[in-house]
XYZ file of C-alpha atoms in Angstrom:
516
model
C -7.095 -6.317 37.616
C -3.699 -7.737 38.587
C -3.453 -11.262 39.981
C -0.229 -11.911 41.933
C 1.158 -15.403 42.551
C 4.643 -16.829 43.199
C 6.558 -13.879 41.734
C 4.213 -13.512 38.751
C 1.840 -10.648 37.979
C -1.042 -11.438 35.621
C -2.454 -8.125 34.376
C -5.817 -8.574 32.657
C -6.139 -4.881 31.798
C -2.863 -4.756 29.877
C -3.069 -8.434 28.909
C 0.471 -8.967 30.180
C 2.147 -11.655 32.247
C 5.183 -10.502 34.244
C 7.852 -12.546 35.985
C 9.645 -9.969 38.104
C 10.635 -7.169 35.724
C 10.366 -9.377 32.621
C 7.314 -9.659 30.390
C 6.580 -13.312 29.598
C 5.523 -13.827 25.997
C 2.101 -15.524 25.956
C -0.125 -16.262 22.945
C -3.603 -14.667 23.161
C -5.378 -18.032 23.440
C -3.047 -19.174 26.226
C -3.562 -15.842 28.027
C -7.355 -16.358 27.841
C -6.987 -19.880 29.195
C -4.942 -18.642 32.167
C -7.378 -15.787 32.694
C -10.353 -18.163 32.885
C -8.594 -20.609 35.223
C -7.412 -17.868 37.591
C -10.789 -16.091 37.688
C -12.521 -19.390 38.456
C -9.893 -20.736 40.838
C -12.532 -21.422 43.504
C -13.874 -24.393 41.535
C -12.994 -27.186 39.142
C -13.669 -26.170 35.537
C -14.560 -28.838 33.017
C -13.188 -29.333 29.540
C -16.464 -27.979 28.142
C -16.195 -24.863 30.347
C -12.755 -24.105 28.920
C -13.786 -24.775 25.323
C -16.832 -22.494 25.645
C -14.837 -19.702 27.292
C -11.629 -19.816 25.273
C -12.623 -21.370 21.937
C -16.237 -20.080 21.842
C -17.597 -23.604 21.769
C -15.657 -24.722 18.684
C -14.602 -28.352 18.468
C -11.207 -28.858 20.129
C -9.389 -32.174 20.455
C -8.085 -33.443 23.783
C -4.536 -33.272 22.382
C -4.946 -29.600 21.421
C -6.347 -28.745 24.854
C -3.512 -30.605 26.580
C -0.948 -28.757 24.440
C -2.436 -25.374 25.363
C -2.495 -26.306 29.055
C 1.146 -27.351 28.946
C 2.101 -24.050 27.280
C 0.155 -22.167 29.994
C 1.909 -24.167 32.705
C 5.309 -23.505 31.152
C 4.617 -19.751 31.034
C 4.122 -19.669 34.814
C 6.904 -22.057 35.759
C 4.708 -25.130 36.221
C 4.698 -28.513 34.477
C 2.333 -31.377 33.776
C 4.301 -33.577 36.172
C 4.484 -31.087 39.035
C 1.053 -29.410 38.644
C 1.938 -26.931 41.370
C -0.339 -24.210 39.991
C -2.647 -25.823 37.438
C -3.963 -29.186 38.552
C -5.636 -31.763 36.327
C -8.329 -33.783 38.092
C -8.966 -36.956 36.055
C -12.501 -37.183 34.621
C -13.439 -33.921 36.351
C -11.494 -31.056 34.835
C -8.902 -28.503 35.824
C -8.304 -26.023 38.613
C -5.844 -23.219 39.325
C -4.580 -24.156 42.819
C -1.869 -21.513 43.300
C -2.327 -18.924 46.041
C -3.463 -15.681 44.390
C -3.730 -12.083 45.580
C -5.751 -9.514 43.731
C -4.615 -5.906 43.225
C -7.102 -3.551 41.636
C -5.760 -0.513 39.825
C -6.950 2.654 41.429
C -7.806 1.070 44.787
C -7.154 3.565 47.491
C -8.931 5.531 50.224
C -12.702 5.467 50.447
C -14.334 8.311 48.523
C -15.686 9.684 51.779
C -12.262 9.897 53.405
C -10.882 13.410 53.835
C -8.138 14.251 51.323
C -4.624 13.715 52.602
C -1.585 15.736 51.606
C 1.024 13.493 50.050
C 4.471 13.769 51.666
C 7.246 14.729 49.265
C 9.665 12.009 48.202
C 12.962 12.137 50.153
C 16.152 13.047 48.287
C 17.366 9.443 48.625
C 15.794 6.049 47.840
C 12.695 5.403 49.938
C 10.893 2.145 50.655
C 7.998 0.745 52.650
C 7.754 -2.939 53.556
C 4.063 -3.803 53.551
C 2.622 -6.553 55.772
C 3.065 -9.932 54.126
C -0.175 -11.741 53.462
C -0.699 -14.960 55.398
C -2.113 -17.431 52.891
C -1.935 -20.461 55.163
C -5.064 -20.052 57.267
C -2.783 -20.717 60.242
C -2.712 -18.070 62.968
C 0.855 -19.019 63.912
C 1.991 -18.071 60.409
C 0.424 -14.626 60.909
C 2.909 -13.943 63.714
C 5.723 -15.355 61.607
C 4.826 -13.137 58.623
C 4.553 -9.998 60.772
C 7.819 -10.776 62.541
C 9.605 -11.308 59.251
C 8.374 -7.941 57.926
C 9.728 -6.280 61.068
C 13.092 -8.015 60.603
C 13.313 -6.943 56.948
C 12.352 -3.363 57.853
C 15.047 -3.255 60.555
C 17.671 -4.756 58.230
C 16.922 -2.224 55.488
C 16.982 0.685 57.937
C 20.663 -0.034 58.644
C 21.501 1.231 55.149
C 21.793 4.938 55.844
C 21.411 5.787 52.156
C 17.871 4.354 52.354
C 14.795 6.117 53.765
C 12.690 3.342 55.326
C 9.105 3.841 56.501
C 8.527 2.690 60.082
C 6.565 -0.486 60.736
C 3.599 1.292 62.335
C 2.888 3.304 59.192
C 3.317 0.317 56.850
C 0.997 -1.844 58.964
C -1.935 0.560 58.491
C -2.366 -1.271 55.169
C -2.579 -4.716 56.787
C -5.475 -6.787 55.482
C -6.350 -4.300 52.732
C -6.271 -4.633 48.968
C -4.157 -1.670 47.924
C -2.780 -0.070 44.812
C 0.970 0.342 45.212
C 0.877 3.721 43.454
C -1.519 4.988 46.111
C 0.644 3.486 48.869
C 3.639 5.301 47.431
C 1.703 8.577 47.360
C 0.336 8.281 50.883
C 3.615 7.200 52.483
C 5.896 9.291 50.279
C 8.052 6.402 49.055
C 9.440 5.386 45.684
C 9.451 1.625 46.321
C 7.216 -0.913 48.014
C 8.119 -4.444 49.056
C 5.123 -6.732 49.357
C 4.857 -10.464 49.799
C 3.038 -13.506 51.062
C 3.624 -16.522 53.297
C 2.152 -19.968 52.787
C 2.701 -23.093 54.887
C 2.281 -26.591 53.452
C 3.621 -30.056 54.305
C 6.163 -28.920 56.879
C 7.554 -26.214 54.615
C 6.945 -22.517 54.294
C 7.015 -20.641 50.988
C 7.635 -16.905 51.003
C 7.090 -14.815 47.881
C 8.222 -11.206 47.587
C 7.962 -8.425 45.005
C 9.739 -5.072 44.885
C 7.676 -2.512 42.983
C 8.372 1.000 41.703
C 5.384 3.001 42.935
C 5.857 5.663 40.262
C 5.308 3.237 37.390
C 3.892 0.082 38.988
C 6.754 -1.859 37.388
C 8.237 -4.896 39.107
C 11.941 -4.421 39.860
C 12.461 -7.790 41.519
C 10.383 -10.825 42.408
C 11.311 -14.189 43.859
C 10.091 -16.936 46.141
C 11.851 -18.865 48.895
C 10.938 -22.275 50.265
C 12.343 -23.510 53.577
C 11.692 -26.242 56.125
C 9.526 -24.950 58.934
C 11.680 -25.767 61.958
C 12.979 -23.018 64.249
C 10.765 -20.066 63.359
C 13.251 -17.413 64.486
C 16.167 -18.937 62.595
C 13.895 -19.128 59.561
C 12.996 -15.431 59.899
C 16.689 -14.510 59.996
C 17.501 -16.692 56.997
C 14.718 -15.290 54.844
C 15.488 -11.724 55.916
C 19.097 -12.079 54.724
C 17.931 -13.645 51.458
C 15.412 -10.869 50.740
C 17.638 -7.952 51.761
C 20.665 -9.314 49.879
C 18.524 -9.593 46.753
C 16.770 -6.217 46.786
C 19.534 -3.938 48.153
C 21.768 -4.096 45.042
C 18.641 -3.929 42.842
C 17.586 -0.708 44.564
C 21.033 0.828 44.193
C 21.258 -0.217 40.552
C 17.820 1.272 39.820
C 18.710 4.539 41.553
C 21.961 4.794 39.570
C 20.022 4.294 36.331
C 17.560 7.028 37.349
C 20.416 9.411 38.209
C 22.178 8.833 34.880
C 18.970 9.721 32.996
C 18.579 13.078 34.763
C 19.939 16.274 33.244
C 23.231 17.243 34.971
C 21.928 20.658 35.985
C 19.125 18.987 37.945
C 21.335 16.678 39.963
C 21.524 16.763 43.750
C 24.515 15.793 45.873
C 23.123 12.274 46.239
C 22.703 11.913 42.464
C 26.324 12.961 41.943
C 27.328 10.329 44.507
C 25.334 7.655 42.637
C 26.973 8.591 39.364
C 30.366 8.501 41.062
C 29.670 4.980 42.359
C 28.747 3.808 38.866
C 32.106 5.024 37.539
C 34.029 3.680 40.536
C 32.592 0.200 39.865
C 34.430 0.150 36.518
C 37.848 0.346 38.258
C 39.396 1.764 35.074
C 41.685 4.811 34.935
C 38.970 6.896 33.254
C 36.265 5.542 35.550
C 38.166 6.385 38.739
C 38.980 9.878 37.427
C 35.315 10.536 36.631
C 34.194 9.083 39.972
C 36.594 11.414 41.784
C 35.255 14.442 39.914
C 31.631 13.500 40.660
C 32.343 12.766 44.335
C 33.885 16.225 44.706
C 30.807 17.755 43.040
C 28.685 15.979 45.671
C 30.889 17.406 48.421
C 30.616 20.917 46.977
C 26.823 20.692 47.173
C 26.794 18.950 50.573
C 30.014 19.591 52.562
C 28.747 17.329 55.382
C 28.249 14.312 53.079
C 30.631 11.867 54.788
C 30.046 8.981 52.387
C 30.962 11.171 49.392
C 34.198 12.161 51.156
C 34.957 8.490 51.842
C 34.345 7.613 48.190
C 36.636 10.438 47.030
C 39.334 9.106 49.367
C 38.836 5.601 47.966
C 39.293 6.999 44.435
C 42.675 8.503 45.387
C 43.623 5.197 47.009
C 42.598 3.323 43.842
C 44.805 5.639 41.786
C 47.791 4.621 43.906
C 47.191 0.852 44.094
C 46.193 0.558 40.419
C 49.080 2.645 39.119
C 46.838 5.391 37.754
C 48.439 8.173 39.804
C 50.449 10.855 38.020
C 51.664 12.029 41.440
C 51.337 9.077 43.853
C 52.437 11.134 46.836
C 49.634 13.645 46.228
C 47.041 10.848 45.904
C 48.261 9.248 49.128
C 47.932 12.510 51.049
C 44.490 13.220 49.588
C 43.289 9.692 50.359
C 44.323 10.091 54.001
C 42.851 13.619 54.264
C 39.514 12.567 52.795
C 38.990 9.396 54.814
C 39.766 11.349 57.987
C 37.328 14.044 56.870
C 34.689 11.343 56.228
C 35.077 9.939 59.748
C 34.872 13.420 61.284
C 31.619 14.049 59.375
C 29.913 10.707 60.008
C 31.515 7.968 62.074
C 28.205 6.158 62.494
C 27.604 5.177 58.876
C 28.791 1.588 58.257
C 29.669 2.131 54.603
C 31.621 5.302 55.371
C 33.493 3.356 58.056
C 34.188 0.486 55.646
C 35.583 2.749 52.913
C 37.653 4.703 55.452
C 39.060 1.517 57.045
C 40.075 -0.066 53.737
C 41.587 3.197 52.431
C 43.568 3.562 55.645
C 44.741 -0.057 55.402
C 46.283 0.616 51.981
C 47.596 4.111 52.719
C 48.477 4.208 56.444
C 48.861 0.769 57.989
C 47.564 1.161 61.538
C 46.189 -2.375 61.864
C 44.579 -2.035 65.295
C 42.694 1.141 64.373
C 41.656 -0.182 60.962
C 40.439 -3.517 62.375
C 38.442 -1.695 65.046
C 36.819 0.547 62.409
C 36.044 -2.381 60.088
C 34.556 -4.423 62.938
C 32.357 -1.473 63.885
C 31.122 -1.183 60.301
C 29.828 -4.777 60.177
C 28.365 -4.482 63.683
C 26.348 -1.451 62.568
C 25.075 -3.204 59.441
C 25.684 -6.946 59.161
C 23.757 -6.919 55.843
C 26.168 -4.589 54.029
C 28.349 -6.135 51.325
C 30.569 -3.037 51.361
C 31.135 -3.341 55.120
C 32.100 -7.028 54.922
C 34.303 -6.505 51.851
C 36.073 -3.629 53.626
C 36.610 -5.835 56.645
C 38.060 -8.567 54.422
C 40.510 -6.123 52.832
C 41.592 -4.804 56.234
C 42.189 -8.270 57.682
C 44.027 -9.461 54.556
C 46.391 -6.486 54.582
C 46.867 -6.950 58.343
C 48.182 -10.462 57.653
C 45.116 -12.384 58.891
C 44.009 -14.244 55.752
C 41.732 -16.775 57.516
C 39.550 -13.998 58.931
C 39.749 -12.167 55.611
C 38.296 -15.198 53.803
C 35.449 -15.421 56.325
C 34.643 -11.745 55.735
C 34.730 -12.065 51.952
C 32.474 -15.133 52.126
C 29.999 -13.182 54.249
C 30.132 -10.281 51.767
C 29.139 -12.619 48.940
C 26.445 -14.215 51.074
C 24.696 -10.929 51.834
C 25.036 -9.547 48.276
C 25.614 -12.300 45.706
C 25.008 -9.938 42.736
C 26.864 -6.858 43.972
C 28.502 -4.644 41.289
C 31.802 -4.790 43.219
C 31.790 -8.583 43.452
C 34.918 -8.862 41.295
C 36.912 -6.967 43.943
C 35.620 -9.361 46.594
C 36.717 -12.374 44.520
C 40.190 -10.888 44.009
C 40.552 -10.135 47.712
C 39.566 -13.695 48.519
C 41.927 -15.085 45.888
C 44.874 -13.189 47.380
C 43.992 -14.440 50.855
C 43.829 -18.010 49.492
C 47.337 -17.619 48.047
C 48.756 -16.664 51.461
C 46.980 -19.744 52.876
C 48.561 -21.903 50.111
C 45.075 -22.755 48.809
C 46.179 -22.114 45.231
C 43.429 -24.057 43.442
C 40.784 -22.023 45.284
C 42.674 -18.838 44.411
C 42.401 -19.755 40.721
C 38.639 -20.305 41.041
C 38.273 -16.893 42.713
C 40.461 -15.186 40.105
C 38.472 -16.653 37.219
C 35.208 -15.492 38.795
C 36.637 -11.976 39.118
C 37.752 -12.095 35.479
C 34.242 -13.047 34.343
C 32.698 -10.201 36.366
C 35.176 -7.562 35.133
C 37.582 -8.602 32.347
C 39.379 -5.231 32.516
C 40.378 -5.514 36.194
C 44.112 -6.216 36.461
C 43.781 -7.682 39.969
C 42.019 -10.756 38.586
C 44.991 -11.547 36.348
C 47.790 -11.065 38.841
C 45.883 -13.251 41.297
C 45.733 -15.937 38.576
C 49.363 -15.415 37.543
C 50.638 -15.954 41.083
C 48.448 -18.995 41.811
C 49.299 -20.705 38.490
C 53.014 -20.078 39.095
C 52.894 -21.670 42.550
C 51.280 -24.783 41.062
C 53.953 -25.027 38.367
C 51.449 -24.288 35.609
C 53.979 -22.052 33.883
C 52.254 -21.534 30.536
C 49.033 -20.401 32.224
C 51.001 -18.211 34.640
C 52.776 -16.462 31.748
C 49.487 -16.026 29.906
C 47.901 -14.413 32.978
C 50.984 -12.206 33.444
C 50.663 -11.054 29.837
C 47.031 -10.120 30.489
C 48.150 -8.074 33.525
C 50.478 -6.020 31.325
C 47.877 -5.777 28.583
C 45.324 -4.286 30.990
C 47.909 -2.291 32.991
C 51.093 -1.664 30.943
C 52.735 0.261 33.817
C 52.397 -2.640 36.266
C 55.361 -3.368 38.564
C 55.341 -5.492 41.680
C 56.862 -2.803 43.879
C 54.392 -0.132 42.728
C 51.312 -2.306 43.222
C 52.196 -4.081 46.436
C 53.724 -1.241 48.460
C 56.155 -1.718 51.347
C 53.587 -2.612 53.997
C 51.481 -4.873 51.783
C 54.603 -6.820 50.818
C 55.085 -7.889 54.445
C 51.790 -9.835 54.403
C 51.726 -10.845 50.727
C 54.966 -12.804 50.468
C 53.510 -15.785 48.621
C 51.519 -13.544 46.269
C 54.694 -11.613 45.363
C 56.758 -14.788 45.043
C 54.218 -16.105 42.547
C 54.210 -12.839 40.570
C 57.993 -13.047 40.236
C 57.802 -16.668 39.096
C 55.219 -15.628 36.490
C 57.731 -13.147 35.071
C 56.080 -9.869 36.045
C 58.478 -6.899 36.368
C 59.831 -5.788 39.728
C-alpha cells in the first residue's frame, strides 16, 4: 500500500518514505510509528495504543515517545509547534490529520472486464494529467480542481515535443483508486501527473506528483498554497507553477533515458535530445557534438523542423562564440537551416524561437524576427525557449526594456531551465544598455554560477564593473573571458549589427582591457 500526502509517498510494502524522487531515511521504529498513525488516521490513538503497536507493550517514557514523534514529524516536514500532519491532543493522544490518498499496487480493471490492448508508447515523451482529488468536501472546489486539470492539460499540449492525453480519456479515472503503472499501460503514456486540492481557512493547498509509469518512481512532487480569492486567476497561477516545474524535469528525464540507450537503437527524437544536452554546455566540443547529432536526427527524419532549427543554432553559436574555423560557412549554414526549419514547421513555437534568434544574430531583419518571436510566445506562453528567444531578438533589435520583460518571463515559466545561464547573460547585457549596471552584475554572477565555462557571463561582468569604475574586478572578469575563450575579440563577438545596439556593452569591454 502507498499512502500519498503533501508530496510524500509512504510505501508500506517497500518500507520506504519518499519526498518527490528522494528516499527519506527513517529508522524502523519511526517508520512503524508513522505507519500506525496513518493507518488509524480516522481516530485519536492513545499513548498506550502506540506503545502496544510500536514497542510491543514495553515500558516507554514520555520523553522517549515525544522524541520519536518529533523525529517522525521532522521526516515528513512537520514540527511540534506547527503540528500540520501529526497533532497532539493533550490528555487524549495523537492523530494523523494530514489529507491522505491510498494507492494500492496492482489496482486496475475489474477481473471481469474484457482485456484491453495497450496502445504503444509514442516516440516522444507522453503524459496524462489525471483528475485532481478534491479533499475539501466542498463542491465548489470540485469544479476548481477539474478546471485546473484542464488548464494544465492545455498548457502542456502547447509543447509539440510532448504527447498529451486528452482530458476525456484522463477523466475516465475520476473518483477511482488507480495504479499508475496500469494507467500508463491503458493510456499508452510514460508519465502521469496526479494531485489533490484542499481548502482550509480561506486558502487552497494543491499538491502534485509526476510519476514514471514504467517504474512507479516519483520524478517531481511539490505543494502550492494560495489565498482563495479569484478562482480563475488562481487556476492560471497554479497552472504556470506546475507546468514550469515539470516541463524541464520531463525534458531532463528524457535526455537521461536517451543517453542510456545504445546508439544503434536511437530514433531521430533521441538524437535530438542528445544534441540538446550537448548544446546546453555551450562549449566548443559540446556545440560540435550537438551539430553532429542534430544532423543525424535530420538524416533519419528530414521533416524534423526542430532538429533543423537546432542545427542552425549550433552554426550560429560557432560564429558568436568564436568557435568557427570558417565563420562565413557557419553563417551561411545557420541561415540555410533556420529557413529550412521554418519551411518544415512554422507552427512549432520552439522552432520559431530558435529560428528568430538565429536570424537576429546572422541576418538582422528586425521586423521579421520580432514578428516570428512574438508568434512563438503566442503559440506557447509557457515555453522558456520561446520567451528567451524573444528576449534575444528584442535586445539585438535595440529594445532592451522589452528584452528584460521577456527574459523575466522566461525565468518565471522555467526557473530551473538548463539554459538559464544564457537567459541571465541576455538580461545582463540588456541591463547594461539601460545603465542598470548593478543589476547587470547580479545577472552575470547568476550566469557564472549556472555555467562557469560560459564566456558570456564574464564579459557581461567585465563591462558592468568597468562602467562602475570597479577596475580591479573588471580586469579580473576580462581575464576570465580570455581564460575561457582565448580567441576573444570585441569585433568578432559583437558583429557589425550587434555593435549598433550594444554601444555601452562594448564601451565597457574596452575599458576592461579586452582586445579589439
